[in-house]
Coordinates of C-alpha atoms and ligand atoms in Angstrom, one line a residue:
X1 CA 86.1 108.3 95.6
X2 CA 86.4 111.9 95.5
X3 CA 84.6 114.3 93.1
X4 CA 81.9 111.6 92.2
X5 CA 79.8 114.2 89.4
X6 CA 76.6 114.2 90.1
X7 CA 74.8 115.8 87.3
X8 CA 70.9 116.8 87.6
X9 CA 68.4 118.7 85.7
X10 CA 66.7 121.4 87.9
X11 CA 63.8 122.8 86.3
X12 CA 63.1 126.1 87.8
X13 CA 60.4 128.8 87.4
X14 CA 61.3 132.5 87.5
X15 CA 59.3 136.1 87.2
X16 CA 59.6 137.3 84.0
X17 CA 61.6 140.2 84.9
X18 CA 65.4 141.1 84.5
X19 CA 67.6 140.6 87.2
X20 CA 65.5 136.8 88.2
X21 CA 67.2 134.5 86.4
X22 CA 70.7 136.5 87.6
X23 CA 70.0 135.3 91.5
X24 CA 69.2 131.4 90.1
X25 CA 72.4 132.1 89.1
X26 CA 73.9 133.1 91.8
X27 CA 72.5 130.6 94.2
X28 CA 74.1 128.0 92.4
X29 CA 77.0 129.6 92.2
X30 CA 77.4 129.9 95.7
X31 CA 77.0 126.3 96.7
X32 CA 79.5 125.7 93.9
X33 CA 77.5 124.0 91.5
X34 CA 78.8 123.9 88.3
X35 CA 76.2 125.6 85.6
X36 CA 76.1 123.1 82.1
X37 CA 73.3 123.8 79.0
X38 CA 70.5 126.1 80.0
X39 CA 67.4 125.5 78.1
X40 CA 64.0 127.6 78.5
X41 CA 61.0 125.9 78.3
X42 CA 58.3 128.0 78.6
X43 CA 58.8 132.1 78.3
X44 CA 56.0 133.7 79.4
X45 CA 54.9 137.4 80.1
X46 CA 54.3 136.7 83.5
X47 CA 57.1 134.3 84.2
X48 CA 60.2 132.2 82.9
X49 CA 60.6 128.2 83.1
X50 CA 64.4 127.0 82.6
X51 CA 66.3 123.6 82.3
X52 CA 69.0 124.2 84.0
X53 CA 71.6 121.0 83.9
X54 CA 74.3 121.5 87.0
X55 CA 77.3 119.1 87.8
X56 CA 77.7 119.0 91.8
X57 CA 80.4 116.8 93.4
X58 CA 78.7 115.3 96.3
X59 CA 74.7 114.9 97.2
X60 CA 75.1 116.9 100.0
X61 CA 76.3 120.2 97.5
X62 CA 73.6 119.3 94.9
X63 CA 70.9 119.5 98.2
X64 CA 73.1 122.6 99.2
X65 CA 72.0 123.8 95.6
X66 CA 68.4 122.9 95.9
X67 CA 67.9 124.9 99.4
X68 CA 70.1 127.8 98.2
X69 CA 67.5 128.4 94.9
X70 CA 64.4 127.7 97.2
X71 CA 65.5 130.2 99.4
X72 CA 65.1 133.0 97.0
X73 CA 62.0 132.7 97.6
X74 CA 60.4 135.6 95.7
X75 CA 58.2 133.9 93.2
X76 CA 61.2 131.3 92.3
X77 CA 60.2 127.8 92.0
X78 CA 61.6 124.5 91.7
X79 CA 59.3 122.5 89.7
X80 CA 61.5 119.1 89.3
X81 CA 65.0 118.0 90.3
X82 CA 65.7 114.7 87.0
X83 CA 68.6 112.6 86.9
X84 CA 68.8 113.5 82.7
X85 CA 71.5 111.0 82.6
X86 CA 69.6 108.0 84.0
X87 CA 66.6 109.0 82.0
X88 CA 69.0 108.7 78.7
X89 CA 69.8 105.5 79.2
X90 CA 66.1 104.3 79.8
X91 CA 65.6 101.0 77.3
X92 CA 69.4 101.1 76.3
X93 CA 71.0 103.6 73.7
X94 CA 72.0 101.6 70.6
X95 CA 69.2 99.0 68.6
X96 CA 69.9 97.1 65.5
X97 CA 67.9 99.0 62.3
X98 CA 67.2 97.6 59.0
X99 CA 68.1 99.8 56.3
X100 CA 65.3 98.6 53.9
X101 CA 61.6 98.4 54.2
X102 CA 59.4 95.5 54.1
X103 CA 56.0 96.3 52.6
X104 CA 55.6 93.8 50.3
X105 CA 55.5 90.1 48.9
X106 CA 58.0 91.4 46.1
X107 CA 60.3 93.1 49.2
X108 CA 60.1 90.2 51.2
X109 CA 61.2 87.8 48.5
X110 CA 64.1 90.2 47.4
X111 CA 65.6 91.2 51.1
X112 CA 64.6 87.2 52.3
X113 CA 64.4 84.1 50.4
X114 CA 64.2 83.1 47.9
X115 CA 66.2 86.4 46.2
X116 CA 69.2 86.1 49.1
X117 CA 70.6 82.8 48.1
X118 CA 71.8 84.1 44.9
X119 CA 74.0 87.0 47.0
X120 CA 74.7 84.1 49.0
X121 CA 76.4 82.1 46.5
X122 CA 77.7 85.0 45.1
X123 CA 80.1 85.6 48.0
X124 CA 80.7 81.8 48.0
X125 CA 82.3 82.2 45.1
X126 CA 84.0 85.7 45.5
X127 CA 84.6 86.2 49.1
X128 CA 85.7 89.4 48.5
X129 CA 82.2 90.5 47.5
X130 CA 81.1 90.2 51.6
X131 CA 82.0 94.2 52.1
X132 CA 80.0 95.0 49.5
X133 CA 76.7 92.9 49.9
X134 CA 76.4 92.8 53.7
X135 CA 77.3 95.0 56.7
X136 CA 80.4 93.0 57.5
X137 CA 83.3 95.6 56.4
X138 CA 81.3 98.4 58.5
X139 CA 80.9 96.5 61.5
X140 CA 82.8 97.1 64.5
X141 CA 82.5 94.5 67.3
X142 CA 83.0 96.6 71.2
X143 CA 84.5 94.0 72.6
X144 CA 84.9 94.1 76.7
X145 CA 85.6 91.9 79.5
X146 CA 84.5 94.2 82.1
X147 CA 87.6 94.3 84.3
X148 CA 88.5 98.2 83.9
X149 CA 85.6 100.4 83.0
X150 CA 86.7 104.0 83.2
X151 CA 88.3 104.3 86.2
X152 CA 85.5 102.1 87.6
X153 CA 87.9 99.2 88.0
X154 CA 86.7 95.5 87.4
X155 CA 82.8 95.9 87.5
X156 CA 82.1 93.5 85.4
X157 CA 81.0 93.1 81.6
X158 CA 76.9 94.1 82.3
X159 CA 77.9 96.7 84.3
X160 CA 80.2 98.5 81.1
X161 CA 77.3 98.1 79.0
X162 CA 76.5 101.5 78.9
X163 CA 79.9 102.4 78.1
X164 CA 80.0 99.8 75.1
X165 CA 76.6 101.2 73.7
X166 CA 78.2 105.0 74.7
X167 CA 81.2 104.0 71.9
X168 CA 78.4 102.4 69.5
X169 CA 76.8 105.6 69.6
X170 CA 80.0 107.5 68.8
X171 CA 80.7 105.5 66.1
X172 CA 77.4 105.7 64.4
X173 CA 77.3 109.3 64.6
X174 CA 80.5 110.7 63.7
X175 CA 81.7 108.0 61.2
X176 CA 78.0 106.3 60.4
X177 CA 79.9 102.8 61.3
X178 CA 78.0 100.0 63.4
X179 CA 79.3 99.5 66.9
X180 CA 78.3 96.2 68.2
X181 CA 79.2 95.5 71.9
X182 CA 79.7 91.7 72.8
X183 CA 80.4 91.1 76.4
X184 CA 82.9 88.5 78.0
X185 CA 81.9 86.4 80.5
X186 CA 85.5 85.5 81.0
X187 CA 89.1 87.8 81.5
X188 CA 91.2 84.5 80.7
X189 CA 93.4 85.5 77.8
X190 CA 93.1 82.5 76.1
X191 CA 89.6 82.4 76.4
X192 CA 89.4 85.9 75.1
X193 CA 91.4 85.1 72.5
X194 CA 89.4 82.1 71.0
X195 CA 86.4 83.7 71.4
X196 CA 87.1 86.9 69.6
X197 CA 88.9 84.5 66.8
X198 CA 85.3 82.7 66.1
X199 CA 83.1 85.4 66.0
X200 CA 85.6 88.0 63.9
X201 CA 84.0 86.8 60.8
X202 CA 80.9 88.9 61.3
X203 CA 83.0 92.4 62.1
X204 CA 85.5 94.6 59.5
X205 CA 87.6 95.4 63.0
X206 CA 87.9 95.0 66.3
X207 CA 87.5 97.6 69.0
X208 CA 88.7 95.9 72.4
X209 CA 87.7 98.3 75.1
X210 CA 88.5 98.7 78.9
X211 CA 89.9 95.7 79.4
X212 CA 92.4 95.8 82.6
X213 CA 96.4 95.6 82.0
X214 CA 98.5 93.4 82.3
X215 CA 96.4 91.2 80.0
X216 CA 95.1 93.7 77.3
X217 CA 98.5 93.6 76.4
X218 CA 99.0 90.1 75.3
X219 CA 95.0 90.1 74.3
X220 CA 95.5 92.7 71.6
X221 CA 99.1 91.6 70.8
X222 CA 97.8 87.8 70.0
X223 CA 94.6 89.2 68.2
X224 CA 97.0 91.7 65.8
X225 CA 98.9 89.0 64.7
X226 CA 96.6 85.9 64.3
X227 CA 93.5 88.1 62.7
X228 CA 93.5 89.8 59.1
X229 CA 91.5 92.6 60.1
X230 CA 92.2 95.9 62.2
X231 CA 92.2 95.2 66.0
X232 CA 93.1 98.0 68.3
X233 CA 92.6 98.2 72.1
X234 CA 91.4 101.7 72.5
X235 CA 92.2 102.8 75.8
X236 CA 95.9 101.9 74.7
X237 CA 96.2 103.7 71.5
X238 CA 93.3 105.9 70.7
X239 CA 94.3 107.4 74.2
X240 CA 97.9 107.6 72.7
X241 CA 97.1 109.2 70.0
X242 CA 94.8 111.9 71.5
X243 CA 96.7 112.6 74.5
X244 CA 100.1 112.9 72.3
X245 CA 97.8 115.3 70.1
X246 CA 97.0 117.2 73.0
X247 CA 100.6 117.8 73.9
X248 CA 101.4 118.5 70.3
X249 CA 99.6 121.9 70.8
X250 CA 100.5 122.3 74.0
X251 CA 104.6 122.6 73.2
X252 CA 103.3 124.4 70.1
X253 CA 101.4 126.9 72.3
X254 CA 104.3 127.8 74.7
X255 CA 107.0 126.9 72.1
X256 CA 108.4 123.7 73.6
X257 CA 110.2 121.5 71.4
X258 CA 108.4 118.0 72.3
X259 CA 111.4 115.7 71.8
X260 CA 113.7 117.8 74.6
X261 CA 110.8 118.0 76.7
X262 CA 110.8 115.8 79.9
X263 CA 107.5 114.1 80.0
X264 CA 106.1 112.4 82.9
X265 CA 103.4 109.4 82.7
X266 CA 101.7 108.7 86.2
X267 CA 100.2 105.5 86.4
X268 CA 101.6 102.6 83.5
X269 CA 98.3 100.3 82.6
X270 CA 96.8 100.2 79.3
X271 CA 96.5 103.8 78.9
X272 CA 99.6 105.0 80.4
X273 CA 102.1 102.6 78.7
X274 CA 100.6 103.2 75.3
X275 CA 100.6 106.9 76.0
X276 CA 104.7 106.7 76.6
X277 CA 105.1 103.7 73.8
X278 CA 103.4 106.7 71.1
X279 CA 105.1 109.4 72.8
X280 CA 108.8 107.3 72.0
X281 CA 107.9 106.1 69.0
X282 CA 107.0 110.4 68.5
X283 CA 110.8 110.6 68.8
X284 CA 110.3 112.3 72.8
X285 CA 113.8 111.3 74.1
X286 CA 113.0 111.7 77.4
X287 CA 109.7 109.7 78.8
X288 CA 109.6 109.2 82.8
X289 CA 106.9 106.6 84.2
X290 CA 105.7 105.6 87.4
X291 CA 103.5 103.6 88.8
X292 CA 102.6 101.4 91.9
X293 CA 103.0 98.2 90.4
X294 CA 106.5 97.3 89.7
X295 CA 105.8 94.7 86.7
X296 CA 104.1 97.9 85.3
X297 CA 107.5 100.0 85.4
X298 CA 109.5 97.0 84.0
X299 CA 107.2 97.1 80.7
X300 CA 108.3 100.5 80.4
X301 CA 111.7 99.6 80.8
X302 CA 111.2 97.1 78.2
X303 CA 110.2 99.5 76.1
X304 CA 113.0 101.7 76.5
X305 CA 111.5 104.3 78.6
X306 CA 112.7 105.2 82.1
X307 CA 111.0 105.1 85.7
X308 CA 111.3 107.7 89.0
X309 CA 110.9 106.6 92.2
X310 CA 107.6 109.0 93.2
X311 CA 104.5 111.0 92.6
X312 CA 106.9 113.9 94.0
X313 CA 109.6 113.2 91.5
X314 CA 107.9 113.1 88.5
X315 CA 105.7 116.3 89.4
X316 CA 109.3 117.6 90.4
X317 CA 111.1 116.4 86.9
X318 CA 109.2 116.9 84.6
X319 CA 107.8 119.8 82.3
X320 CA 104.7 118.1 81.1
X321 CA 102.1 115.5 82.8
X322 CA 100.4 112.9 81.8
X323 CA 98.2 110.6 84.6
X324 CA 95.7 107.7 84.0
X325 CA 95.5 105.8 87.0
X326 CA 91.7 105.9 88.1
X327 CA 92.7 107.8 90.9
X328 CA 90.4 111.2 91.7
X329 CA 92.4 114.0 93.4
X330 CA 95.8 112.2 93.1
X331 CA 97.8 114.9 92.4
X332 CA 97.9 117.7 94.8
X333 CA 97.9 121.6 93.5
X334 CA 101.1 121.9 95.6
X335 CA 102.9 119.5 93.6
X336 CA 102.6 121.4 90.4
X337 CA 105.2 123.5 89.2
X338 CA 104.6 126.9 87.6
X339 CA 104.5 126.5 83.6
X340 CA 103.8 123.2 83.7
X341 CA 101.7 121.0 81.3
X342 CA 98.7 118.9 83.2
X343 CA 96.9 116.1 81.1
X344 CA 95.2 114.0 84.2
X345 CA 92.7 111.9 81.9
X346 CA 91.4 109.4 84.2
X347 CA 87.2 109.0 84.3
X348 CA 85.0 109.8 85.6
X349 CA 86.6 111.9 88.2
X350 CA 91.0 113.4 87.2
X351 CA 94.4 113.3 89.3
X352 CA 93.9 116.8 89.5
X353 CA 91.1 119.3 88.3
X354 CA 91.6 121.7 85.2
X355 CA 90.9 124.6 87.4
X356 CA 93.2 123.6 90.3
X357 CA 96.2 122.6 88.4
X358 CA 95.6 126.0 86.7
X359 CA 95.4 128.1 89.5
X360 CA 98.8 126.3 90.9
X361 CA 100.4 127.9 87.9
X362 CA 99.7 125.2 85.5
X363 CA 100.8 127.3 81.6
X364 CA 97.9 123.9 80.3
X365 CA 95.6 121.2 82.0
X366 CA 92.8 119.4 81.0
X367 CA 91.2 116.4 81.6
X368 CA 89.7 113.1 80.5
X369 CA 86.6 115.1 79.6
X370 CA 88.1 117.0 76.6
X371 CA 91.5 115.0 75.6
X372 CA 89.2 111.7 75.2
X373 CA 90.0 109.1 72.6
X374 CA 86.5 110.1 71.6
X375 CA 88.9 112.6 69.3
X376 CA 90.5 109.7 67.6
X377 CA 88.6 106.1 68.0
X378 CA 86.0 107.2 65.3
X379 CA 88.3 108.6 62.5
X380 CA 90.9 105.4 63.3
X381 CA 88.6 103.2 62.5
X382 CA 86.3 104.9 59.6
X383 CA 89.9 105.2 58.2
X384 CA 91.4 101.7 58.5
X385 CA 88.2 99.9 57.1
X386 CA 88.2 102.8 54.1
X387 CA 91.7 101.4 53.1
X388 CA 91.3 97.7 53.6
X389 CA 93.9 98.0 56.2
X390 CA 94.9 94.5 57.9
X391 CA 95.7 96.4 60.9
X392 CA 96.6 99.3 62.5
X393 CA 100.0 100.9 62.9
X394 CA 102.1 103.2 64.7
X395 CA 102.3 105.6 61.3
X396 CA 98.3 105.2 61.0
X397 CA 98.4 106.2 64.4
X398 CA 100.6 109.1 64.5
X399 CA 99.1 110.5 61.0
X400 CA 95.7 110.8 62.8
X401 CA 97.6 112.6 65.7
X402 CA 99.0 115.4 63.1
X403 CA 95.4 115.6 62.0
X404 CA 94.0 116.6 65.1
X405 CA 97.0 118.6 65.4
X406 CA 96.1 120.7 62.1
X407 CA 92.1 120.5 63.9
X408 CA 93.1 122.1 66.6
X409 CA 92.4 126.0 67.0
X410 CA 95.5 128.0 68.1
X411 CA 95.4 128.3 72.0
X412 CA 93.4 124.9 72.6
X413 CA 94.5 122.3 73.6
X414 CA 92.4 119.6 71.7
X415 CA 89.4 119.7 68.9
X416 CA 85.6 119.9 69.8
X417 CA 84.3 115.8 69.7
X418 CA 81.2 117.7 68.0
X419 CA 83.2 119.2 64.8
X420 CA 81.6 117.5 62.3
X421 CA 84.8 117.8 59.8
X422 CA 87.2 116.5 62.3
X423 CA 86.7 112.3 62.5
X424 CA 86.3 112.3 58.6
X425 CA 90.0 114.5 58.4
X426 CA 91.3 111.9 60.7
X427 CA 89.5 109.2 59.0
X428 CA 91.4 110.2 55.6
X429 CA 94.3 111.0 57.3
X430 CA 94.7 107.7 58.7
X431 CA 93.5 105.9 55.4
X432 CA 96.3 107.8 53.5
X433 CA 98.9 106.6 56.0
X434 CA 97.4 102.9 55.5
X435 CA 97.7 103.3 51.7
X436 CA 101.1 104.4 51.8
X437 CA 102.0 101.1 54.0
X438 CA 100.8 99.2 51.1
X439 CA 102.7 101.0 48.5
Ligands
NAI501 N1 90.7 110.2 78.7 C1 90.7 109.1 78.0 O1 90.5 109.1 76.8 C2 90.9 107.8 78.7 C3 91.0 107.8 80.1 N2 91.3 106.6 80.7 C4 91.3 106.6 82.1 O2 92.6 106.2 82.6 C5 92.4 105.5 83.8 C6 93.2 104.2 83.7 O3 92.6 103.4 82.7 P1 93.4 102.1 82.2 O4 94.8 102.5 81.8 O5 92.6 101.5 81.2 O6 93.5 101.3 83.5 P2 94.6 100.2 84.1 O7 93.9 99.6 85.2 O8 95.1 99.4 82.9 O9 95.8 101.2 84.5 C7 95.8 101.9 85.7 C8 97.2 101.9 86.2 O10 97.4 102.9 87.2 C9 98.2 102.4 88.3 N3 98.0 103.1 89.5 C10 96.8 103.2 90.2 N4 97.0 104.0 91.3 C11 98.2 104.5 91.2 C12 99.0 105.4 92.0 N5 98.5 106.0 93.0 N6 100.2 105.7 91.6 C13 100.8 105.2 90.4 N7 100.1 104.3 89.7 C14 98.9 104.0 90.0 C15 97.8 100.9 88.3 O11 98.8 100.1 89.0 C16 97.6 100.6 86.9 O12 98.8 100.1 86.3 C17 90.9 105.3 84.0 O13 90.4 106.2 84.9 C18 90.3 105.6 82.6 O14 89.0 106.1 82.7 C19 91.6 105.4 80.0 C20 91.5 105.4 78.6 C21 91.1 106.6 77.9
PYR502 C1 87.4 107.2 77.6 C2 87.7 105.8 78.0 O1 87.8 105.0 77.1 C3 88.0 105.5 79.4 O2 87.9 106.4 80.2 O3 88.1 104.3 79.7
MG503 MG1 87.9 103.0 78.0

C-alpha cells in the first residue's frame, strides 16, 4: 500500500533561545514530515521541551526525520520517539458507565431489586414507556462483520474493533448517544440478518458499519424493511450525505450548477453507489461510474446512473470526482484536469493527495480525512431517535446535507467534526425532515 501514515510523537529538547525551535522545524521539513499539534511540555530559562506529533509515509522517512533533528546537534535532543496512537488505544476506548451511584442499602434496593420490578411491570404494561425508563431509545448497536474496514479490506470483525469503539466514541461525544459495537462472526446475509433481528430489542437504531458490498446492500435493505427502528449502513449513506455536502459548496464556491454538472464516481461498493444513488436522487442529471467489477456497474445501471469504460475517461469527462475504492495513489496528478473538483475519500491512505491533485490544477480536493461521514453519522442518528423515526430516508438524508451545507464557512469545503453546534443543527435538521414524513 502506498502512503501507509505513520504518525509518532517526538519529544524533543531545545535551548531556550529564538531561532531553536525554527531548525526542529526545518529538519522535519526537509525529510518531508508532515508537522501535526505541537505541545510544550516543559519551558524553561535554560531550555525548551516540545511534543511534537508528525505524520511520515513510510518508516524509512520517519527514521529520515529522526537523524535529520539529531543532526542539529547543538544542544537539540530527542528525548522519546511514542506511537501516541497505539498508546490511545491501550485497554480499549469505549466502557459501559452507570449513570447512578451505589452507596447505599436504600440505592441498591431502588436501582436493583426489589424497587426495579415495579418499572419492570410498568413497561409490561405500556411498552412504550421502555425509552423513557431504560437506555434502549439512546442505544445504538455498531454493528460489523468485518469484511471492509476502511480501506483495510476483509480483516475481520476483532480486527475493526477499534474502528467500532472509534464510532462509539463519536457518538457519545458529539450527540451524548451510546454506541455499542457487536461483532459478527459470520458475513452470510441471512445469518446477519437473523442475528441483528434478535438482538434489535435492546438498541433505538442500528448503525451497520463496513461491511463489504455486494451484500451490505441486501443486509441493510432486509433490515429496513423487516425492523421498526432506524437502520442505516453508514459507509452507504452517511458518506452520501457528506460527500454530496462537500460538493454542495464546492459548485457554490466556483458557481457550478450541481444538476448540469458531470460527476464522476470511481469505484461502485457501498460507498460509491450510495454516493451516486444521493447524488440522483439530488436531482444531478448526469452521474458517471466506474468500477472494476462489472456487477458493480450494472447496480448503477439499475439505478439509472450511467458507466465509462476507464480511470482515463472519467478523469477526462467529468468536472467533479468522487473515488472510494481503497486504493492509495490511484489516481495520477496527470490525469486531472485544470478546475476540476477532487473528493478521493478512501482510508486510510486517498486515490490522490489534497496537495497533489491541487497542484495539478485541481479549483478543490480533499480527502477521506475531512469529508468523513463523521460530519453526518452523529447528527443522523441523534435526529432520527429524537423523532421516533421508523427509519431513515432519502429526505432525512438530504435535509442533513443542506445542514452541513448552511455549516459550512464560505471557501471550505466541509464543516470542522469538532464544531460543537454542528451534529445538534444536523440532528434537528434531520428530526424536522422525519416529522414532516409523519405529517
Ligand atoms: N471518507 C469517508 O467517510 C468514507 C470513506 N470510505 C472509504 O472508501 C473506500 C471503499 O469503502 P467501501 O465502499 O465500504 O468498500 P467496498 O469494498 O464496498 O467498495 C470498494 C469498491 O471499489 C472497487 N474498486 C477497487 N479498486 C478499483 C479500481 N482500481 N478501479 C475501480 N474500482 C475499484 C471495488 O470493486 C469495490 O466495488 C475505503 O477506503 C473506505 O475507507 C468508506 C466510507 C466512508
Ligand atoms: C470513515 C469510514 O467509515 C470508512 O472509511 O470506512
Ligand atoms: Mg466505514
Amino acid at each position: 500500500m502506498q502512503n501507509q501514515h505513520i504518525i509518532r510523537n517526538i519529544i524533543v529538547e531545545t535551548p531556550s533561545k529564538p531561532g531553536n525551535f525554527a531548525k526542529v522545524a526545518t529538519a522535519i521539513g526537509m525529510a518531508e514530515g508532515d508537522i501535526g499539534d505541537i505541545t510544550t511540555l516543559k519551558s524553561g530559562a535554560l531550555t525548551t521541551i516540545r511534543d511534537i506529533t508528525i505524520t511520515c509515509k513510510s518508516k524509512d522517512q520517519l527514521d529520515q526525520v529522526i537523524s535529520n533533528i539529531e543532526a542539529i546537534d547543538n544542544g537539540v535532543k530527542i528525548h522519546a520517539v511514542t506511537d501516541d496512537v497505539l498508546k490511545a488505544h491501550e485497554g480499549g476506548k469505549i466502557a459501559m458507565k452507570s449513570r447512578l451511584d451505589v452507596r447505599s442499602l436504600r440505592d441498591l434496593q431502588r436501582i436493583y431489586t426489589p424497587g426495579v420490578a415495579s418499572v419492570c411491570m410498568d413497561i409490561l404494561h405500556n411498552p412504550e414507556k421502555a425509552n423513557y425508563f431504560t437506555s434502549i431509545g439512546t442505544s445504538v448497536a455498531i454493528v460489523t462483520d468485518g469484511t471492509a474496514i476502511l480501506g483495510l479490506g476483509n480483516i475481520g470483525p476483532v480486527a475493526g474493533m477499534p474502528v467500532m469503539e472509534g464510532k462509539a466514541v463519536l457518538l457519545d461525544q458529539f450527540v451524548g448517544l451510546s454506541g455499542i459495537p457487536i461483532l459478527l462472526n459470520t458475513s452470510d446475509p441471512d445469518e446477519i440478518v437473523e442475528t441483528i433481528k434478535h438482538i434489535h430489542k435492546g438498541f433505538g437504531a442500528i448503525l451497520l458499519e463496513d461491511i463489504g458490498s455486494p451484500h451490505c446492500f441486501e443486509i441493510e435493505e432486509r433490515l429496513k424493511a423487516e425492523l421498526p427502528i432506524p437502520v442505516m449502513h453508514d459507509d452507504q449513506h452517511g458518506t452520501a450525505v457528506v460527500a454530496l455536502a462537500a460538493i454542495l459548496s464546492a459548485c457554490k464556491a466556483t458557481n457550478v450548477d450541481i444538476k448540469k454538472a458531470k460527476i464522476g464516481q470511481i469505484g461502485l461498493g457501498a460507498a460509491g453507489l450510495a454516493i451516486c444513488r444521493m447524488l440522483m436522487a439530488y436531482g444531478v442529471e448526469e452521474v458517471y461510474g466506474l468500477d472494476r467489477q462489472e456487477a458493480a456497474q450494472e447496480r448503477l445501471l439499475n439505478y439509472g446512473g450511467q458507466t465509462l469504460e476507464s480511470l482515463e475517461a472519467v478523469m477526462e469527462k467529468c468536472d467533479i470526482i468522487v473515488a472510494t475504492t481503497g486504493v492509495s495513489g490511484l489516481i495520477k496528478a496527470e490525469m486531472v484536469r485544470k478546475g476540476q473538483i477532487i473528493l478521493a475519500l478512501s482510508n486510510p491512505n486517498p486515490e490522490i493527495l489534497p496537495s497533489e491533485a491541487i497542484a495539478a490544477g485541481a479549483a478543490f480536493a480533499a480527502d477521506g480525512r475531512s469529508v468523513n461521514n463523521v460530519i453526518g453519522f452523529p447528527g443522523i442518528f441523534k435526529g432520527a431517535l429524537d423523532a421516533g423515526a421508523k427509519e431513515i430516508t432519502y429526505p432525512m438524508l438530504i435535509a442533513a446535507s443542506l445542514a452541513i451545507v448552511n455549516h459550512t464557512k464560505p471557501g471550505e469545503l466541509i464543516p470542522n467534526p469538532l464544531d460543537p453546534t454542528l451534529h445538534h443543527i444536523v440532528a434537528r435538521a434531520v428530526e424536522e425532515s422525519a416529522n414532516q414524513g409523519i405529517e
